PDB file of C-alpha atoms and ligand atoms in Angstrom:
ATOM      1  CA  MET A   1      -0.204  78.485  10.855  1.00 65.00           C
ATOM      2  CA  ASP A   2       3.389  79.783  10.563  1.00 68.00           C
ATOM      3  CA  THR A   3       3.294  79.841   6.206  1.00 67.00           C
ATOM      4  CA  ARG A   4       7.015  78.242   6.104  1.00 72.00           C
ATOM      5  CA  THR A   5       6.997  75.223   8.146  1.00 79.00           C
ATOM      6  CA  GLY A   6       3.691  74.341   8.311  1.00 90.00           C
ATOM      7  CA  MET A   7       3.694  73.930  11.438  1.00 95.00           C
ATOM      8  CA  THR A   8       0.891  75.980  14.353  1.00 97.00           C
ATOM      9  CA  GLU A   9       3.466  77.704  17.064  1.00 97.00           C
ATOM     10  CA  VAL A  10       1.827  78.384  20.360  1.00 98.00           C
ATOM     11  CA  GLU A  11       3.714  79.911  22.543  1.00 98.00           C
ATOM     12  CA  VAL A  12       2.921  79.332  26.284  1.00 98.00           C
ATOM     13  CA  TRP A  13       5.062  81.636  28.729  1.00 98.00           C
ATOM     14  CA  TRP A  14       5.136  80.811  32.350  1.00 98.00           C
ATOM     15  CA  GLY A  15       5.651  83.041  35.401  1.00 98.00           C
ATOM     16  CA  ARG A  16       5.441  82.008  39.504  1.00 98.00           C
ATOM     17  CA  ILE A  17       4.373  83.850  41.903  1.00 97.00           C
ATOM     18  CA  GLY A  18       6.682  85.611  43.195  1.00 96.00           C
ATOM     19  CA  GLN A  19       7.810  86.854  40.126  1.00 97.00           C
ATOM     20  CA  VAL A  20       4.890  89.584  41.422  1.00 98.00           C
ATOM     21  CA  ARG A  21       4.924  93.389  41.450  1.00 97.00           C
ATOM     22  CA  ASP A  22       3.333  96.102  43.051  1.00 96.00           C
ATOM     23  CA  GLU A  23       4.275  98.137  40.066  1.00 97.00           C
ATOM     24  CA  PHE A  24       2.525  95.503  37.243  1.00 98.00           C
ATOM     25  CA  ALA A  25      -0.505  96.869  38.115  1.00 98.00           C
ATOM     26  CA  ALA A  26       0.111 100.686  36.679  1.00 98.00           C
ATOM     27  CA  ASP A  27      -0.268  99.277  32.796  1.00 98.00           C
ATOM     28  CA  LEU A  28      -3.707  97.290  33.865  1.00 98.00           C
ATOM     29  CA  ASP A  29      -7.425  98.640  32.237  1.00 98.00           C
ATOM     30  CA  ALA A  30      -9.878 100.066  34.737  1.00 97.00           C
ATOM     31  CA  VAL A  31     -11.559  96.916  34.055  1.00 97.00           C
ATOM     32  CA  GLU A  32      -8.577  95.151  35.039  1.00 98.00           C
ATOM     33  CA  ARG A  33      -8.211  97.476  38.531  1.00 98.00           C
ATOM     34  CA  GLN A  34     -11.781  96.882  39.640  1.00 97.00           C
ATOM     35  CA  ARG A  35     -10.912  92.631  39.104  1.00 98.00           C
ATOM     36  CA  LEU A  36      -8.002  92.723  41.387  1.00 98.00           C
ATOM     37  CA  ALA A  37      -9.174  94.915  44.391  1.00 98.00           C
ATOM     38  CA  ALA A  38     -12.162  93.128  44.363  1.00 98.00           C
ATOM     39  CA  TYR A  39     -10.041  89.578  44.845  1.00 98.00           C
ATOM     40  CA  VAL A  40      -9.673  89.391  48.681  1.00 98.00           C
ATOM     41  CA  ARG A  41      -6.641  86.878  49.378  1.00 98.00           C
ATOM     42  CA  ASP A  42      -3.354  87.766  48.497  1.00 97.00           C
ATOM     43  CA  ASP A  43      -2.211  85.168  46.269  1.00 97.00           C
ATOM     44  CA  ASP A  44      -5.426  85.285  43.883  1.00 98.00           C
ATOM     45  CA  LYS A  45      -4.391  88.762  43.304  1.00 98.00           C
ATOM     46  CA  ALA A  46      -0.749  87.964  42.624  1.00 98.00           C
ATOM     47  CA  ARG A  47      -2.388  84.967  39.828  1.00 98.00           C
ATOM     48  CA  PHE A  48      -4.850  87.773  38.509  1.00 98.00           C
ATOM     49  CA  LEU A  49      -2.347  90.686  38.180  1.00 98.00           C
ATOM     50  CA  LEU A  50       0.668  88.193  36.891  1.00 98.00           C
ATOM     51  CA  GLY A  51      -1.216  86.798  34.112  1.00 98.00           C
ATOM     52  CA  CYS A  52      -2.854  90.513  32.938  1.00 98.00           C
ATOM     53  CA  THR A  53       0.848  91.531  32.831  1.00 98.00           C
ATOM     54  CA  ILE A  54       2.190  88.714  30.804  1.00 98.00           C
ATOM     55  CA  VAL A  55      -0.516  88.843  28.417  1.00 98.00           C
ATOM     56  CA  ARG A  56       0.535  92.807  28.188  1.00 98.00           C
ATOM     57  CA  ARG A  57       4.311  92.275  27.853  1.00 98.00           C
ATOM     58  CA  LEU A  58       4.268  89.692  25.502  1.00 97.00           C
ATOM     59  CA  LEU A  59       1.843  91.344  23.220  1.00 97.00           C
ATOM     60  CA  ALA A  60       3.407  94.647  23.455  1.00 97.00           C
ATOM     61  CA  ALA A  61       6.618  93.248  22.572  1.00 95.00           C
ATOM     62  CA  ARG A  62       4.484  91.302  19.309  1.00 93.00           C
ATOM     63  CA  LEU A  63       3.447  94.669  18.422  1.00 94.00           C
ATOM     64  CA  SER A  64       5.660  96.948  19.435  1.00 95.00           C
ATOM     65  CA  LEU A  65       3.450  98.877  22.183  1.00 96.00           C
ATOM     66  CA  PRO A  66       3.043  99.889  25.561  1.00 98.00           C
ATOM     67  CA  ALA A  67       1.926  97.548  27.611  1.00 98.00           C
ATOM     68  CA  ALA A  68      -0.639  99.861  28.520  1.00 98.00           C
ATOM     69  CA  SER A  69      -2.039 100.726  25.348  1.00 98.00           C
ATOM     70  CA  ILE A  70      -2.709  97.317  24.462  1.00 98.00           C
ATOM     71  CA  GLU A  71      -6.697  96.828  24.165  1.00 98.00           C
ATOM     72  CA  LEU A  72      -8.211  93.675  25.717  1.00 98.00           C
ATOM     73  CA  THR A  73     -12.086  92.279  26.163  1.00 97.00           C
ATOM     74  CA  ARG A  74     -12.984  90.030  28.818  1.00 96.00           C
ATOM     75  CA  THR A  75     -16.633  89.887  28.170  1.00 94.00           C
ATOM     76  CA  CYS A  76     -18.379  86.563  29.331  1.00 93.00           C
ATOM     77  CA  ALA A  77     -20.630  84.992  27.174  1.00 89.00           C
ATOM     78  CA  ASP A  78     -23.245  84.094  29.758  1.00 90.00           C
ATOM     79  CA  CYS A  79     -23.533  87.465  31.281  1.00 93.00           C
ATOM     80  CA  GLY A  80     -21.748  90.158  30.056  1.00 94.00           C
ATOM     81  CA  LYS A  81     -19.209  90.947  33.130  1.00 95.00           C
ATOM     82  CA  PRO A  82     -15.342  91.309  32.319  1.00 95.00           C
ATOM     83  CA  HIS A  83     -14.469  88.185  33.590  1.00 94.00           C
ATOM     84  CA  GLY A  84     -14.711  85.587  30.404  1.00 94.00           C
ATOM     85  CA  LYS A  85     -12.023  84.422  28.059  1.00 95.00           C
ATOM     86  CA  VAL A  86      -9.015  86.872  27.038  1.00 96.00           C
ATOM     87  CA  ARG A  87      -9.038  88.840  23.550  1.00 97.00           C
ATOM     88  CA  VAL A  88      -7.394  90.661  21.475  1.00 97.00           C
ATOM     89  CA  ASP A  89      -7.179  91.956  17.571  1.00 96.00           C
ATOM     90  CA  GLY A  90      -4.959  89.766  15.800  1.00 94.00           C
ATOM     91  CA  ALA A  91      -3.764  87.056  18.557  1.00 97.00           C
ATOM     92  CA  GLU A  92      -5.731  84.004  20.389  1.00 98.00           C
ATOM     93  CA  LEU A  93      -4.422  84.093  24.166  1.00 98.00           C
ATOM     94  CA  SER A  94      -5.416  81.861  27.518  1.00 98.00           C
ATOM     95  CA  VAL A  95      -4.253  82.699  30.747  1.00 98.00           C
ATOM     96  CA  THR A  96      -4.740  80.005  33.758  1.00 98.00           C
ATOM     97  CA  HIS A  97      -3.690  80.038  37.154  1.00 98.00           C
ATOM     98  CA  SER A  98      -3.120  77.461  39.770  1.00 98.00           C
ATOM     99  CA  GLY A  99      -1.007  77.400  42.991  1.00 98.00           C
ATOM    100  CA  GLU A 100       2.490  79.316  41.959  1.00 98.00           C
ATOM    101  CA  LEU A 101       1.721  79.151  38.443  1.00 98.00           C
ATOM    102  CA  VAL A 102       0.523  81.300  35.924  1.00 98.00           C
ATOM    103  CA  GLY A 103       0.428  80.052  32.388  1.00 98.00           C
ATOM    104  CA  VAL A 104      -0.511  82.036  29.185  1.00 98.00           C
ATOM    105  CA  ALA A 105      -0.837  80.431  25.701  1.00 98.00           C
ATOM    106  CA  VAL A 106      -0.427  82.677  23.017  1.00 98.00           C
ATOM    107  CA  SER A 107      -0.779  81.572  19.060  1.00 98.00           C
ATOM    108  CA  ASP A 108      -2.355  82.973  15.524  1.00 96.00           C
ATOM    109  CA  HIS A 109      -5.139  79.885  16.809  1.00 97.00           C
ATOM    110  CA  PRO A 110      -7.792  79.078  18.648  1.00 98.00           C
ATOM    111  CA  VAL A 111      -6.178  77.917  22.331  1.00 98.00           C
ATOM    112  CA  GLY A 112      -7.038  76.791  25.787  1.00 98.00           C
ATOM    113  CA  LEU A 113      -4.441  76.143  28.492  1.00 98.00           C
ATOM    114  CA  ASP A 114      -4.962  74.905  32.236  1.00 98.00           C
ATOM    115  CA  VAL A 115      -2.437  74.200  34.538  1.00 98.00           C
ATOM    116  CA  GLU A 116      -3.422  72.868  38.337  1.00 98.00           C
ATOM    117  CA  LYS A 117      -2.087  72.226  40.882  1.00 98.00           C
ATOM    118  CA  VAL A 118      -2.605  68.159  42.179  1.00 98.00           C
ATOM    119  CA  ASP A 119      -3.931  68.545  45.272  1.00 98.00           C
ATOM    120  CA  LEU A 120      -3.913  65.344  46.689  1.00 95.00           C
ATOM    121  CA  GLY A 121      -6.829  66.019  48.921  1.00 96.00           C
ATOM    122  CA  ILE A 122      -9.633  66.098  46.821  1.00 97.00           C
ATOM    123  CA  ASP A 123     -12.890  64.129  46.917  1.00 97.00           C
ATOM    124  CA  VAL A 124     -11.389  61.834  43.595  1.00 97.00           C
ATOM    125  CA  ASP A 125     -14.231  59.983  43.207  1.00 96.00           C
ATOM    126  CA  GLY A 126     -16.963  62.425  43.489  1.00 97.00           C
ATOM    127  CA  LEU A 127     -14.795  64.541  41.578  1.00 98.00           C
ATOM    128  CA  ALA A 128     -14.937  62.001  38.457  1.00 98.00           C
ATOM    129  CA  ARG A 129     -18.950  61.616  38.633  1.00 97.00           C
ATOM    130  CA  LEU A 130     -19.298  64.988  37.926  1.00 97.00           C
ATOM    131  CA  SER A 131     -16.430  65.332  35.247  1.00 97.00           C
ATOM    132  CA  LEU A 132     -15.612  61.927  33.636  1.00 98.00           C
ATOM    133  CA  ALA A 133     -17.208  59.644  31.165  1.00 98.00           C
ATOM    134  CA  ASP A 134     -17.654  56.130  32.417  1.00 98.00           C
ATOM    135  CA  GLU A 135     -14.421  54.644  30.630  1.00 98.00           C
ATOM    136  CA  GLU A 136     -12.380  56.932  32.571  1.00 98.00           C
ATOM    137  CA  ILE A 137     -13.641  56.453  36.047  1.00 98.00           C
ATOM    138  CA  ALA A 138     -12.863  52.679  34.703  1.00 97.00           C
ATOM    139  CA  THR A 139      -9.227  54.412  34.027  1.00 97.00           C
ATOM    140  CA  LEU A 140      -8.901  55.655  36.942  1.00 97.00           C
ATOM    141  CA  ALA A 141      -9.710  53.073  39.116  1.00 96.00           C
ATOM    142  CA  LYS A 142      -6.636  51.394  38.281  1.00 96.00           C
ATOM    143  CA  SER A 143      -4.604  54.095  38.613  1.00 97.00           C
ATOM    144  CA  ASP A 144      -1.974  54.301  41.663  1.00 95.00           C
ATOM    145  CA  ASP A 145      -2.399  58.075  41.951  1.00 96.00           C
ATOM    146  CA  ARG A 146      -5.838  58.744  41.605  1.00 97.00           C
ATOM    147  CA  ALA A 147      -5.507  62.172  42.134  1.00 98.00           C
ATOM    148  CA  ARG A 148      -2.910  63.051  40.013  1.00 98.00           C
ATOM    149  CA  ALA A 149      -4.275  60.513  37.075  1.00 98.00           C
ATOM    150  CA  PHE A 150      -8.058  62.262  38.146  1.00 98.00           C
ATOM    151  CA  THR A 151      -6.484  66.080  37.674  1.00 98.00           C
ATOM    152  CA  THR A 152      -4.671  65.426  34.217  1.00 98.00           C
ATOM    153  CA  TYR A 153      -8.132  64.227  32.990  1.00 98.00           C
ATOM    154  CA  TRP A 154      -9.624  67.603  34.567  1.00 98.00           C
ATOM    155  CA  THR A 155      -6.849  69.816  32.805  1.00 98.00           C
ATOM    156  CA  ARG A 156      -7.155  67.954  29.336  1.00 98.00           C
ATOM    157  CA  LYS A 157     -11.089  68.636  29.716  1.00 98.00           C
ATOM    158  CA  GLU A 158     -10.731  72.166  30.710  1.00 98.00           C
ATOM    159  CA  ALA A 159      -8.081  72.847  27.750  1.00 98.00           C
ATOM    160  CA  VAL A 160     -11.009  72.255  25.555  1.00 97.00           C
ATOM    161  CA  VAL A 161     -13.367  74.227  27.148  1.00 97.00           C
ATOM    162  CA  LYS A 162     -10.996  76.815  27.151  1.00 97.00           C
ATOM    163  CA  ALA A 163     -10.143  76.965  23.374  1.00 97.00           C
ATOM    164  CA  THR A 164     -13.524  76.998  22.404  1.00 92.00           C
ATOM    165  CA  GLY A 165     -14.399  79.412  24.851  1.00 87.00           C
ATOM    166  CA  ASP A 166     -17.307  77.884  25.892  1.00 87.00           C
ATOM    167  CA  GLY A 167     -15.851  77.087  29.427  1.00 86.00           C
ATOM    168  CA  LEU A 168     -18.078  74.961  32.264  1.00 85.00           C
ATOM    169  CA  ARG A 169     -21.349  75.251  30.369  1.00 88.00           C
ATOM    170  CA  THR A 170     -20.312  72.400  28.694  1.00 92.00           C
ATOM    171  CA  ASP A 171     -21.050  69.155  30.582  1.00 96.00           C
ATOM    172  CA  LEU A 172     -17.221  68.131  31.236  1.00 97.00           C
ATOM    173  CA  ARG A 173     -18.108  63.650  30.944  1.00 97.00           C
ATOM    174  CA  THR A 174     -18.714  64.132  27.369  1.00 96.00           C
ATOM    175  CA  ILE A 175     -15.523  65.859  26.505  1.00 97.00           C
ATOM    176  CA  THR A 176     -13.032  62.444  25.923  1.00 96.00           C
ATOM    177  CA  GLY A 177     -10.889  63.661  23.476  1.00 95.00           C
ATOM    178  CA  PRO A 178     -10.208  66.690  21.482  1.00 96.00           C
ATOM    179  CA  PRO A 179     -13.446  67.642  19.550  1.00 95.00           C
ATOM    180  CA  ALA A 180     -13.151  67.401  15.445  1.00 95.00           C
ATOM    181  CA  GLY A 181     -10.704  70.138  14.364  1.00 96.00           C
ATOM    182  CA  PHE A 182      -8.967  70.265  17.978  1.00 97.00           C
ATOM    183  CA  GLN A 183      -5.418  68.557  19.094  1.00 98.00           C
ATOM    184  CA  LEU A 184      -4.601  68.050  22.849  1.00 98.00           C
ATOM    185  CA  VAL A 185      -1.703  67.932  24.292  1.00 98.00           C
ATOM    186  CA  ASP A 186       0.044  67.511  28.025  1.00 98.00           C
ATOM    187  CA  LEU A 187       2.279  70.299  28.668  1.00 98.00           C
ATOM    188  CA  GLU A 188       5.480  69.609  31.389  1.00 95.00           C
ATOM    189  CA  THR A 189       5.683  72.420  34.311  1.00 96.00           C
ATOM    190  CA  ASP A 190       6.909  72.037  37.843  1.00 95.00           C
ATOM    191  CA  THR A 191       6.211  67.896  39.202  1.00 95.00           C
ATOM    192  CA  GLU A 192       3.040  68.864  41.744  1.00 97.00           C
ATOM    193  CA  TYR A 193       1.205  70.376  38.640  1.00 98.00           C
ATOM    194  CA  VAL A 194      -0.084  69.087  35.559  1.00 98.00           C
ATOM    195  CA  ALA A 195      -1.023  71.227  32.280  1.00 98.00           C
ATOM    196  CA  ALA A 196      -2.797  70.740  28.888  1.00 98.00           C
ATOM    197  CA  LEU A 197      -3.402  72.535  25.749  1.00 98.00           C
ATOM    198  CA  ALA A 198      -5.776  72.577  22.924  1.00 98.00           C
ATOM    199  CA  VAL A 199      -5.376  74.142  19.982  1.00 98.00           C
ATOM    200  CA  MET A 200      -7.705  74.287  16.888  1.00 98.00           C
ATOM    201  CA  ALA A 201      -5.985  73.703  14.128  1.00 97.00           C
ATOM    202  CA  ALA A 202      -4.701  70.633  12.147  1.00 95.00           C
ATOM    203  CA  GLU A 203      -1.764  71.392  10.665  1.00 96.00           C
ATOM    204  CA  PRO A 204       1.563  69.795  13.245  1.00 95.00           C
ATOM    205  CA  LEU A 205       1.813  71.849  16.640  1.00 97.00           C
ATOM    206  CA  VAL A 206       4.737  73.767  18.112  1.00 97.00           C
ATOM    207  CA  VAL A 207       4.914  74.218  21.388  1.00 98.00           C
ATOM    208  CA  LEU A 208       7.045  76.448  22.520  1.00 98.00           C
ATOM    209  CA  ALA A 209       7.736  77.027  26.368  1.00 98.00           C
ATOM    210  CA  LYS A 210       9.134  80.147  27.506  1.00 98.00           C
ATOM    211  CA  ASP A 211       9.932  81.904  30.589  1.00 97.00           C
ATOM    212  CA  ALA A 212       8.504  84.200  32.125  1.00 98.00           C
ATOM    213  CA  ALA A 213      10.593  86.583  33.181  1.00 97.00           C
ATOM    214  CA  GLN A 214      11.926  87.411  29.902  1.00 96.00           C
ATOM    215  CA  VAL A 215       8.822  89.701  29.916  1.00 96.00           C
ATOM    216  CA  LEU A 216       8.496  90.692  33.692  1.00 96.00           C
ATOM    217  CA  ILE A 217      12.211  92.414  33.974  1.00 87.00           C
TER     218      ILE A 217
HETATM  219  C1  LIG B 301     -12.572  79.663  33.353  1.00 97.40           C
HETATM  220  C2  LIG B 301     -13.186  78.246  33.251  1.00 97.40           C
HETATM  221  C3  LIG B 301     -12.785  78.001  32.370  1.00 97.40           C
HETATM  222  C4  LIG B 301     -11.204  77.916  33.740  1.00 97.40           C
HETATM  223  O1  LIG B 301     -11.409  77.999  35.019  1.00 97.40           O
HETATM  224  P1  LIG B 301     -10.281  77.422  36.150  1.00 97.40           P
HETATM  225  O2  LIG B 301      -9.398  76.092  35.957  1.00 97.40           O
HETATM  226  O3  LIG B 301     -10.845  77.734  37.623  1.00 97.40           O
HETATM  227  O4  LIG B 301      -9.169  78.437  36.375  1.00 97.40           O
HETATM  228  P2  LIG B 301      -7.856  78.720  35.183  1.00 97.40           P
HETATM  229  O5  LIG B 301      -6.915  79.638  36.005  1.00 97.40           O
HETATM  230  O6  LIG B 301      -7.097  78.225  34.331  1.00 97.40           O
HETATM  231  O7  LIG B 301      -8.296  79.965  34.098  1.00 97.40           O
HETATM  232  C5  LIG B 301      -9.306  81.381  34.317  1.00 97.40           C
HETATM  233  C6  LIG B 301      -9.149  82.400  32.987  1.00 97.40           C
HETATM  234  O8  LIG B 301      -9.528  81.518  32.430  1.00 97.40           O
HETATM  235  C7  LIG B 301     -10.090  82.561  31.618  1.00 97.40           C
HETATM  236  N1  LIG B 301     -11.893  82.354  31.017  1.00 97.40           N
HETATM  237  C8  LIG B 301     -12.714  82.548  31.301  1.00 97.40           C
HETATM  238  N2  LIG B 301     -14.018  82.294  31.278  1.00 97.40           N
HETATM  239  C9  LIG B 301     -13.407  81.258  30.245  1.00 97.40           C
HETATM  240  C10 LIG B 301     -14.232  80.879  28.690  1.00 97.40           C
HETATM  241  N3  LIG B 301     -14.780  81.208  29.070  1.00 97.40           N
HETATM  242  N4  LIG B 301     -13.604  80.270  28.207  1.00 97.40           N
HETATM  243  C11 LIG B 301     -11.454  80.607  28.322  1.00 97.40           C
HETATM  244  N5  LIG B 301     -10.900  81.178  28.769  1.00 97.40           N
HETATM  245  C12 LIG B 301     -12.161  81.856  30.136  1.00 97.40           C
HETATM  246  C13 LIG B 301      -9.721  83.610  31.805  1.00 97.40           C
HETATM  247  O9  LIG B 301      -8.427  84.155  31.455  1.00 97.40           O
HETATM  248  C14 LIG B 301      -9.467  83.570  33.196  1.00 97.40           C
HETATM  249  O10 LIG B 301      -7.627  84.365  33.597  1.00 97.40           O
HETATM  250  P3  LIG B 301      -8.517  85.663  34.110  1.00 97.40           P
HETATM  251  O11 LIG B 301      -8.369  85.327  35.389  1.00 97.40           O
HETATM  252  O12 LIG B 301      -7.252  86.594  34.170  1.00 97.40           O
HETATM  253  O13 LIG B 301      -9.483  86.858  33.628  1.00 97.40           O
HETATM  254  C15 LIG B 301     -13.767  77.494  34.322  1.00 97.40           C
HETATM  255  O14 LIG B 301     -13.746  77.722  35.575  1.00 97.40           O
HETATM  256  C16 LIG B 301     -15.563  78.624  33.983  1.00 97.40           C
HETATM  257  O15 LIG B 301     -16.006  78.136  32.805  1.00 97.40           O
HETATM  258  N6  LIG B 301     -15.593  79.018  35.294  1.00 97.40           N
HETATM  259  C17 LIG B 301     -16.642  79.650  34.556  1.00 97.40           C
HETATM  260  C18 LIG B 301     -17.412  79.488  36.032  1.00 97.40           C
HETATM  261  C19 LIG B 301     -18.678  80.291  36.125  1.00 97.40           C
HETATM  262  O16 LIG B 301     -19.238  80.480  36.991  1.00 97.40           O
HETATM  263  N7  LIG B 301     -18.629  81.681  35.317  1.00 97.40           N
HETATM  264  C20 LIG B 301     -19.374  82.770  35.631  1.00 97.40           C
HETATM  265  C21 LIG B 301     -20.532  82.727  34.261  1.00 97.40           C
HETATM  266  S1  LIG B 301     -21.522  84.104  34.557  1.00 97.40           S
HETATM  267 ZN1  LIG B 302     -20.361  85.166  33.095  1.00 97.40          ZN
END
């Protein structure tokens, strides 16, 4: 909480894969370099590199430290491999990527951010059976843009499980709103995308949308 305002501030930094430059890789640690090398597709590499770079540079600016010296951990709670939620001492983070967009949320409170490009080709009914509650499926049936309506539910649920850190271990059908102690909001991004943010905080939220170009120069 910001003690002056009684509000919970969350910065959400948005970048696009077109902003990525090879030289960003120089600031990555050994784990990140290994993960970067393991991606086969160029756009997966670009999304991952951009996410790492936005995280490092926004923390570098906050802490007045070089981006390469920021110590991040990504230990998976399930298997111990470094592909879990990104963590740093002194701040709470959440990273998301889809299509052209990369988002990073940072706050003093646990956060979960999810963006998805709406894919009109998805099997809405199949996915809905796996991830939506019965009342959500009933509401979805009345929508005239079912892919977008489904993806909106999906990003809200993902935001929640990313804020708790539980990831897809949680049965998404059981998440029909923010759990006790959390707040959940939809965020505006590009028209083809939907995004949601979950925050573990009681005080009202102030969400500050930031353009990653500020830290990518
Ligand atoms: C990660 C997850 C929460 C979201 O994935 P997604 O919507 O496909 O992808 P997003 O781009 O929105 O999010 C990816 C980011 O989530 C973060 N993340 C990974 N696991 C996370 C978790 N348990 N909680 C919160 N954040 C997590 C990472 O920072 C990752 O970014 P990175 O690629 O820079 O490391 C979800 O897909 C999941 O739980 N996946 C785990 C599935 C799996 O096979 N895990 C391995 C278990 S051994
Ligand atoms: Zn794992």
